Amino acid sequence: MRVTDTWYLVVGALLFSVGAAGVLLRRNVLVILMCIELMLNAANLSFVTFARRLDDVTGQVAVFFVLVVAAAEVAVGLAIVVAIFRQRRRGATADDVSLLRG
Amino acid sequence: MSDFPVLSALIAVPFLGAAATLWVPEQRAEAARAVGYLTTTLTLGLAGLLVWDFRAGVGGFQFVEEHRLSSTLGVSWIVGVDGYSVFLVAVTALLFLLGLVASETVTDRAKAYTFWFLLLEGTIIGVFCSLDLISFFVFWELMLVPMWFLIAGWGSAARRYAAMKFFLYTATGSAFLLAAILALGFLHRADVGELTFDLRALAAWDGPPPGTARWLFAGFMVAFAVKAPIWPLHTWLPDVHTEAPTAGSVILAGVIIKMGTYGILRFCFDLFPGAAVDAAPIMLTLAVVGILYGSVVAAMQRDAKRVIAYSSVAHMGFVVLGLFSLTVIGVGGATFTMLSHPLTTGSLFLVIGMLYERRHSRLIDDFGGVATVAPLLTGAFLVATFAGIGLPGLSGFVGEFLSLLGAFLAHRWWGVAATAGVILAAVSMLWMVRRMFGGPPRGPVASFTDLSWREAATVVPLLALSLFLGVHPRPVLQRIEPTAARTIERLTERTGRRPPAADRARAHHRPAAAGRVPAVGHGDRR
Amino acid sequence: MRAVPPIHWPAVAPVAALGVTVVVAVMLRSLVRRSAWVDDAVIALTLVGLAVAGGFVVVQWRIVRSDGAYQAVAGAVAVDGFAVFVAGVVLAAAAASVLLSRSYLRTVGLAHGGEYLVLLLCSTIGMLVMAGANDLLVVFVALEVLSIPLYLLTAFDRRRRASLEGGMKYFVLGSFASAVFLYGVALTYGATGSTSLPGVAAFLARTTLAESGTLLAGLMLMLVGLGFKVAAVPFHTWVPDAYQGAPAPVTGFMASATKAAAFAALARVLFTGLDAYRSDWRPAVWALAVLTLVVGNLAALAQRDVKRLLAYSSVAHAGFILIGIEAANQRGRAAALFYLATYALMVLGTFGVLAALARRGERFDLECFAGLGRRRPVLAGVLTVLLLAQAGVPATSGFVAKLGVFQAAAQARSWALLVVGVLAAVVGVAYYLRVLLVMYTGAEADGGEGTAEGSPVPPALGAAPVGVDAGTGIVLAVAVAVTVWVGVAPGGLLDLAERARLLF
Amino acid sequence: MNARDVLDLAWLIPVLPLAGAALLFCFGRRLGEPAAGWVATGALAGAFALSVACLVALVGLEGPERSHLVRGHDWIGIGGFRSGVGFLVDPLSITWALLVTGVGSLIHLYAVGYMHGDARYGRFFATFNLFAAAMLVLVLADNFLLAFVGWEGVGLCSYLLIGHWSERPRAATAGVKAFVTNRVGDAGFLVAMFLIFGALGSLDYAVMREGAAQLPAETATAVALALFLACMGKSAQILLHLWLPDAMEGPTPVSALIHAATMVTAGVYLVCRAHPFFDRHAAAGDVVALVGALTALLAGTAALVQVDVKRVLAYSTISQLGYMFLAAGVGAYAAAVFFVVVHALYKAALFLGAGTVIHATGDTQDLRLMGGLRRYLPLTAAGFVASWLALVGVPPLSGFWAKDEVLAKALFAGEPLVFGIGLAAVFTTGLYLTREALLVFFGNERFRRPAGVPAPAHDPTVSPTVDYGTPPGPPPLDGDPHEPGPVMTLPVLVLGVGAVVGGLLNLPFRRLEVLTHWLEPAFEGVEEITAPSFAAAAAVSVVSVTVAALALALAWRLYRRGLPEVSVDPLDVRLGPLGRCFGHAWYYDEAVTAFVGGPARRAAERLDRAVDAGGIDRAVGAVAAGVVRAGAAMRALQSGFLRRYALGVLAGTVALLGYAILRAGAG
């Protein structure tokens, strides 16, 4: 059995789905953040695969952009999460923050 | 007459007056009033000029002004009046001046009141003058805002509910109007290549295919039917009338509901002749139902303003009846009724307002015996009542008679059924008069004062005008006739329908059409 | 080895100007410690920076008008009327937010310490890039550059739990949507072999795809990402919470500038890149538009917090703009641009009034507005005009804007969407009038005057006789003047928008 | 000044009282009493003088020329419809004009005294003058539309005058009832006009004269029936008669004016004027004659046991109007006109006499509280008695000739049924009026208050009219009744004399049929009904006189002595349950009232509550509420939980992807 690039794409799609499912299912905000990273990396995997298939460098360059952006995102996200944690000692899962509704 | 843009001035003056009130200091109510009087008087003067200069025997538009506003949107500033609108403009100007006099009793936030009042005047005159569908819609819709503020700000107990009901009810109708206007404009554009909402250009076009035309006609009709109001879309009217301040009711009953039937006359017939002919039986039926239903329900009301509101529903039924008779006589009668009804219903609301100020109630049962203590007030109310129920010699009769006659000629049984409404109208109105004015004076009524000079100044001009038009309607009818004849002629040409024989009798007497602005009457064909 | 692509400086001048401003502001903040004048100095600096950027935008407009549209930075950035117009709107919105912020931050008691403005500027940079982004990767980067500072700005008022919560939700959902968008970009890249929008278009013009699934999936995923930013239903869920949580001037900024930038990107992706698949994305946009109109308007109807109500109304406005996009014609694009510009002003003015009324621990319950018409007639008047404009009442720019998108729908023969649109506008009128009703008559319904029982009576707004500072005054005056002026004589701005879409 | 010049002034006939009305409406209060009354009387008397002048001028012209048109201004004109204000002076119109102005002037004169002390003296006379003016417009109009103006004007004035004492609840209600009932008829008038215009293209009498003959039978019949509906309303024929008895709530001069000179005879006038529609089509005429005959009989029975002095006369009027329609229906228009003229004379006298009696007995109208008044009111009694005998048909007084002619024509026109009913009505006529005359002027005196019973307080809000069946209260009179001044007695006497000699106008002998000959031009083309022989005519006379005499004798026997016991009416006792039925006028009014106040009102209420509020408005409200509820539902979706939000985003994504897959699969 030959591993074709389609496999990579499928793995990418699976990773993406797993990430999305994680966002929905996990209550811990930090885990949710990691799931989002997973989704970004699924996209990265696809980019690289497509770049190989197309023999084009753009896809590979894209990955660097994404990595940088993801880093910034995580930094900011953590700052906000920490601020919230600091304010409320107990129970800081995603479900505990539901003051705004309706 | 020079090329003075009298219509633009007529529209602009109230807006400028409204803007001027904004600069008046908050506490100086009398200054705001002075601006109001100045503005409305000036407007009335201009309207008088308009009527004076209006040429009889001409069917097309006069005093036409035309400027392109935005070619992107296809919007133009086109104003003009014909036999349908010229008197409506005049009566609007008159009612606003008298309404302001009647509003002397408004002491709370007089400045804001005057501001909205003047704004309202400008928008209504704009509605009656606009010949561009979009500008028409702009004024049509904008009118709701000042009226909303007047009701919400100066109405009685349930004013909030009434204000919201008024705005949303009518705005919902208007939504369909806007959609239909746009659809029509772009269908025209697809066919002809130029985007325009000029009524004259659209009317000269052959129009969309019949099926589409029917939908668009329905879109227009929904908006107009709500405003008119045509049964069964009338239920906003009683609530709004009841809660509005006196001048608001006067304006509402006087001119705002006329906008609905005016719209039918101005747009539906010219733009969708085929659909109008097809819809006539339905509309006639609704009109007859409205006439009978309005009178019967009016008789059951306990609030005097509601009685008049429902009787207005019946009156507008007569107008719709006349319109959809699609005869010169009927259309002329309907137009005349649109002119007469403001005078009579306006007076009725004014007197009810005076009674309200004396008794602080509008419930019929709280009155009784007013005739004994305030004969002049009673007299004014009686004259207005009889003018309203179509007593010959007063203005109501002329329009009602012609509408019925037109309907009878075109659709006999509808005419007969509507004639029964004449009886019911008398029942509902006189029964109220009996309960409020007859019998021994009860409780606080015994200390009522009679008509004051200021009050007389509001109601007497209307009644005098009603009497004059009842005795001598010719000047008005002469100016309506060519326009009505044109409308019917167009309908006949476009649809090949045969008008009733009696209506055709005088066709050859019609003077040749020649407008002040040559060759751009709405009937011209390319 | 290829050379570094040439950079056409006029094309990036506005961005550069803002970048320099950011650097200077940060340096100033770090060098000078805790001096009273620094805050104002940073504000002045920011305004100068925005003004310089604005000047460059005007220059760009002239160049584009005389020489036509062009691409710069290896085709990654497009300089055309569309981009420049949106850039202008974004800059104006940013300037207005800055003007509103000064007194707001003071009265609410937030020490901004410079970073507030820096974040605002960074976000503005992202928006400027986004307006001209001609490559999907640039779109993605711009998206993040504009979003990340906004997450922080939303959560800026750390003492208010609502602010933090809003920021957190915005952040998580925003990142989620960005990831979806990125995956869409990846799929599109895989299907067409390019991330450059003209490249994609050229590829699609050249070849007929045997299997369009990947491309369509990519397209849809990108639609999700951009739909999230423009607040289209069902991707709007962050909007009410973030808008309510964020400080009032920030909300105004988000509603105006972000929306403009996001719509610019959406239009560019759909029209420049995937115009060939118009028949495929139109139904999707149609569905989004209908959902957005219906849900946005209906949900706004049920709100009791004015800020939240405005948030939902902002969703609803996205629906109206989507009508223009769905029409997929030149008129629709011009109408969308016009709508964005006028809405930006209205919404900034509206949040400007809220900012002027805001006190520590801002609360904007509907009841708080009772009697505002008497207490603060001028502010109430401004709010009245702006709300009526948002409701689409004639003689305001809001009406002209709605008329524009409806016309586009009519031209495209989207009758159903047209009818949904006009009816949605009526529902819209209802909730704006509710606010006015409370403002002028003291209660919402007849009979009971006051709040629902149980909840503590919130403080009335505008009770304290605090004046409006110059910055806020300017913003409000301009907003009202332009709103009315454009409503009465729409010619000028309309032509501008018209030209902007022609120069696409 | 030649005859035509005089006739050209005919427009002044209605305009004079109209001007009087305008003057009095504006300055009536300032003029005060009695000046206002004199102004009004003078205005109408002037019109009478003019009418006489016109009569003279007309007489001077030859037969076919006796029709003169006075053109006025165009009134309503649009499209094919044109109608103007113009007056037609011909024998028919001038006869009526003379009647209205002549009898009207006398009633005005009487009212000058009768209305003494009324709070709204000036307004009363203004309306009174307007009433006459409206009636004159109605009869002098040269087209249907203008006639309709007068027709409605009469209705308006009756409303105002009947409700003159508006503080009395019953008076105010009666005015409304009169107007509304009349409106039913007016609707018929309108439909008739529509039909006429639709068929002939004009509403002018001139066009009608030429064109009516060519109309298809069904159109003409329809016009005739619609017109007759109008007449039924105005002339109080059965079904639409119920306003007239209630109209007694107005001041007595108003009753006199309504019943004698104006208003109720308008219907007869209209049938005469529009005779081309009736003539040729037997069906319409039969309906008119039959309704007339039935009205004559049924109203006559209703008058039998009334206790109100004016109510008896009211039913009498209805009954007499029935005769007039009977005549018109069989085609004897001249006989109808003759009847109108003599009826105006004696009915006016009767009403005015009744008014004097009411005045004299302290505002009581109850027959049971009168009696023996001839001793105190000799002049009034003379006028009243003369009119009574005339009405009953005692030869050779005017009523005899008129009634006789009507009955004879009915028989000879081949309508035995109508004749039979008419004859039966003669009996009731003799009975009820003799009863009234005897109870008022003869027999025992019952108007004195028994000693020790205090006078009831005078309450102006209580209507003095007494319903059938109300037990009599003590009369409020102190001292003897006495004759009023000459202003009030003179008219009664003059009219009484007229009632005696009125028959001279049209004695049924060749050459002496002055009125018939005079009216000939107006009834051109109408087939004349002639008696087969003099003996047959004489036989009819003998029969009718015999019937009348029988009735007189019966009444004399019952009421010669008045009422020994105030609450027991011998005729009522003898009639048994039928008396109750008669007294309530066959319960028609009650039935209508019950219907209007019951099912009709409930239906209207249902329309208001169930359809308007509960149906239409509820539906509208439901739409609004639905929108709001949908909004609340949207609110519920926004739960505040981050993961739920993400689910929403994802759901949208999945939906879009699903669409993409479908689309890709399809493409």
XYZ file of N, CA and C in Angstrom, chain A residues 1-101:
303
model
N 0.856 -1.201 0.000
C 0.000 0.000 0.000
C 0.882 1.236 0.000
N 0.646 2.090 -0.942
C 1.435 3.311 -1.060
C 0.745 4.454 -0.334
N 1.549 5.164 0.369
C 0.952 6.315 1.068
C 0.920 7.492 0.107
N -0.235 7.814 -0.392
C -0.348 8.950 -1.323
C -0.621 10.218 -0.522
N -0.582 11.324 -1.249
C -0.815 12.597 -0.542
C -2.262 12.714 -0.065
N -3.115 11.942 -0.674
C -4.507 11.965 -0.219
C -4.599 11.575 1.249
N -3.751 10.638 1.661
C -3.733 10.239 3.069
C -3.476 11.426 3.983
N -2.522 12.227 3.545
C -2.196 13.388 4.380
C -3.388 14.333 4.487
N -4.041 14.436 3.333
C -5.208 15.330 3.346
C -6.281 14.786 4.280
N -6.467 13.480 4.233
C -7.480 12.878 5.108
C -7.091 13.088 6.564
N -5.837 12.869 6.848
C -5.372 13.091 8.219
C -5.639 14.539 8.619
N -5.338 15.453 7.690
C -5.600 16.872 7.967
C -7.059 17.100 8.308
N -7.905 16.529 7.481
C -9.342 16.717 7.714
C -9.742 16.138 9.053
N -9.169 14.964 9.375
C -9.496 14.345 10.654
C -9.034 15.208 11.813
N -7.803 15.697 11.696
C -7.287 16.568 12.741
C -8.195 17.770 12.934
N -8.590 18.332 11.802
C -9.460 19.500 11.849
C -10.757 19.171 12.587
N -11.317 18.024 12.229
C -12.576 17.634 12.868
C -12.387 17.396 14.349
N -11.285 16.755 14.677
C -11.027 16.494 16.084
C -10.920 17.820 16.834
N -10.215 18.756 16.238
C -10.088 20.066 16.875
C -11.436 20.714 17.076
N -12.235 20.692 16.018
C -13.552 21.327 16.104
C -14.391 20.647 17.179
N -14.342 19.311 17.185
C -15.105 18.581 18.197
C -14.620 18.948 19.585
N -13.336 19.116 19.719
C -12.784 19.478 21.020
C -13.304 20.809 21.505
N -13.367 21.751 20.596
C -13.889 23.071 20.986
C -15.303 22.927 21.545
N -16.030 22.028 20.914
C -17.421 21.884 21.340
C -17.540 21.119 22.644
N -16.663 20.128 22.817
C -16.899 19.191 23.897
C -16.161 19.526 25.169
N -15.002 20.125 25.083
C -14.202 20.362 26.277
C -14.648 21.624 26.984
N -14.601 21.549 28.318
C -15.049 22.699 29.086
C -13.908 23.598 29.499
N -12.729 23.011 29.556
C -11.585 23.794 29.988
C -11.148 24.731 28.878
N -11.023 26.015 29.199
C -10.719 26.989 28.176
C -9.343 26.729 27.573
N -8.413 26.291 28.404
C -7.075 26.051 27.878
C -7.087 24.906 26.873
N -7.851 23.900 27.184
C -7.954 22.775 26.240
C -8.604 23.239 24.947
N -9.590 24.106 25.091
C -10.244 24.631 23.888
C -9.208 25.353 23.030
N -8.366 26.139 23.673
C -7.321 26.846 22.941
C -6.432 25.856 22.191
N -6.101 24.765 22.865
C -5.237 23.778 22.212
C -5.945 23.129 21.039
N -7.222 22.942 21.176
C -7.982 22.359 20.065
C -7.948 23.284 18.851
N -8.040 24.594 19.142
C -7.990 25.527 18.025
C -6.612 25.445 17.352
N -5.577 25.303 18.177
C -4.247 25.134 17.593
C -4.212 23.895 16.698
N -4.893 22.867 17.163
C -4.962 21.629 16.378
C -5.582 21.895 15.008
N -6.617 22.710 15.020
C -7.286 23.015 13.752
C -6.347 23.789 12.833
N -5.630 24.740 13.409
C -4.699 25.499 12.596
C -3.639 24.568 11.998
N -3.202 23.638 12.795
C -2.164 22.746 12.304
C -2.705 21.776 11.269
N -3.979 21.440 11.380
C -4.592 20.629 10.332
C -4.525 21.381 9.015
N -4.817 22.687 9.103
C -4.735 23.495 7.899
C -3.304 23.507 7.390
N -2.358 23.634 8.323
C -0.955 23.642 7.922
C -0.595 22.364 7.178
N -1.017 21.256 7.725
C -0.728 19.976 7.094
C -1.276 19.941 5.671
N -2.464 20.441 5.527
C -3.063 20.456 4.195
C -2.253 21.346 3.265
N -1.870 22.512 3.796
C -1.076 23.426 2.974
C 0.174 22.731 2.441
N 0.855 22.082 3.351
C 2.115 21.453 2.950
C 1.849 20.363 1.918
N 0.829 19.585 2.177
C 0.503 18.510 1.250
C 0.182 19.056 -0.139
N -0.684 20.097 -0.133
C -1.041 20.680 -1.427
C 0.204 21.241 -2.110
N 1.066 21.879 -1.299
C 2.268 22.455 -1.882
C 3.081 21.366 -2.562
N 3.166 20.232 -1.941
C 3.902 19.130 -2.542
C 3.242 18.661 -3.818
N 1.949 18.496 -3.705
C 1.224 17.988 -4.868
C 1.330 18.960 -6.043
N 1.272 20.241 -5.731
C 1.291 21.233 -6.802
C 2.706 21.646 -7.160
N 3.640 21.177 -6.353
C 5.019 21.586 -6.541
C 5.131 23.109 -6.529
N 4.593 23.672 -5.480
C 4.509 25.129 -5.373
C 4.942 25.505 -3.966
N 5.653 26.621 -3.859
C 6.230 26.946 -2.570
C 5.252 27.715 -1.667
N 4.232 28.285 -2.249
C 3.319 29.143 -1.490
C 2.768 28.434 -0.264
N 2.372 27.213 -0.456
C 1.764 26.470 0.642
C 2.716 26.334 1.811
N 3.970 26.141 1.500
C 4.935 25.964 2.577
C 5.183 27.288 3.288
N 5.190 28.356 2.503
C 5.375 29.679 3.107
C 4.220 29.968 4.051
N 3.034 29.570 3.608
C 1.838 29.852 4.391
C 1.993 29.340 5.820
N 2.618 28.171 5.927
C 2.748 27.554 7.244
C 3.479 28.484 8.208
N 4.484 29.167 7.701
C 5.230 30.064 8.588
C 4.360 31.204 9.073
N 3.611 31.736 8.134
C 2.679 32.803 8.526
C 1.754 32.311 9.634
N 1.217 31.136 9.408
C 0.216 30.611 10.341
C 0.841 30.398 11.717
N 2.057 29.902 11.711
C 2.699 29.632 12.997
C 2.873 30.913 13.789
N 3.321 31.960 13.088
C 3.523 33.232 13.763
C 2.201 33.746 14.326
N 1.207 33.725 13.474
C -0.102 34.227 13.890
C -0.623 33.426 15.070
N -0.453 32.118 14.993
C -0.965 31.262 16.068
C -0.292 31.610 17.381
N 0.976 31.881 17.308
C 1.705 32.226 18.528
C 1.116 33.478 19.151
N 0.928 34.493 18.304
C 0.373 35.755 18.814
C -0.989 35.515 19.423
N -1.746 34.714 18.730
C -3.105 34.448 19.179
C -3.106 33.815 20.560
N -2.252 32.836 20.709
C -2.195 32.125 21.982
C -1.788 33.066 23.094
N -0.848 33.926 22.786
C -0.385 34.866 23.804
C -1.535 35.721 24.303
N -2.242 36.284 23.365
C -3.369 37.151 23.725
C -4.436 36.369 24.463
N -4.705 35.196 23.929
C -5.745 34.384 24.530
C -5.422 34.056 25.978
N -4.187 33.677 26.195
C -3.798 33.332 27.551
C -3.954 34.537 28.475
N -3.603 35.697 27.954
C -3.728 36.894 28.784
C -5.168 37.072 29.251
N -6.068 36.914 28.333
C -7.479 37.106 28.705
C -7.925 36.039 29.689
N -7.533 34.807 29.375
C -7.960 33.711 30.245
C -7.412 33.919 31.642
N -6.176 34.337 31.716
C -5.562 34.560 33.019
C -6.313 35.655 33.776
N -6.656 36.705 33.034
C -7.387 37.796 33.687
C -8.684 37.279 34.292
N -9.338 36.432 33.553
C -10.594 35.889 34.072
C -10.340 35.000 35.276
N -9.333 34.160 35.138
C -8.989 33.256 36.242
C -8.695 34.041 37.497
N -8.017 35.152 37.282
C -7.630 35.932 38.438
C -8.858 36.489 39.140
N -9.820 36.834 38.351
C -11.005 37.466 38.933
C -11.855 36.456 39.692
N -12.020 35.306 39.107
C -12.866 34.313 39.757
C -12.027 33.063 40.036
N -11.824 32.808 41.337
C -10.915 31.747 41.740
C -11.501 30.383 41.390
N -12.744 30.197 41.714
C -13.330 28.888 41.525
C -13.951 28.781 40.154
N -13.976 27.632 39.653
C -14.698 27.309 38.428
C -14.489 28.284 37.291
N -13.467 28.077 36.556
C -13.225 28.977 35.437
C -13.291 28.228 34.124
N -14.230 27.318 34.010
C -14.380 26.638 32.731
C -15.213 27.513 31.810
N -15.275 27.075 30.564
C -16.015 27.862 29.570
C -17.475 28.013 29.969
N -17.980 27.007 30.694
C -19.407 27.062 31.016
C -19.718 27.972 32.188
N -18.694 28.357 32.917
C -18.960 29.198 34.068
C -19.094 30.662 33.692
N -18.653 30.966 32.500
C -18.685 32.362 32.078
C -19.910 32.566 31.196
N -21.011 32.843 31.835
C -22.218 33.011 31.004
C -23.096 34.124 31.563
N -22.424 35.196 31.912
C -23.151 36.358 32.410
C -23.953 37.003 31.280
N -23.306 37.053 30.137
C -23.949 37.697 28.985
C -24.749 36.661 28.218
N -25.989 36.906 28.072
C -26.828 35.963 27.335
C -28.090 36.666 26.851
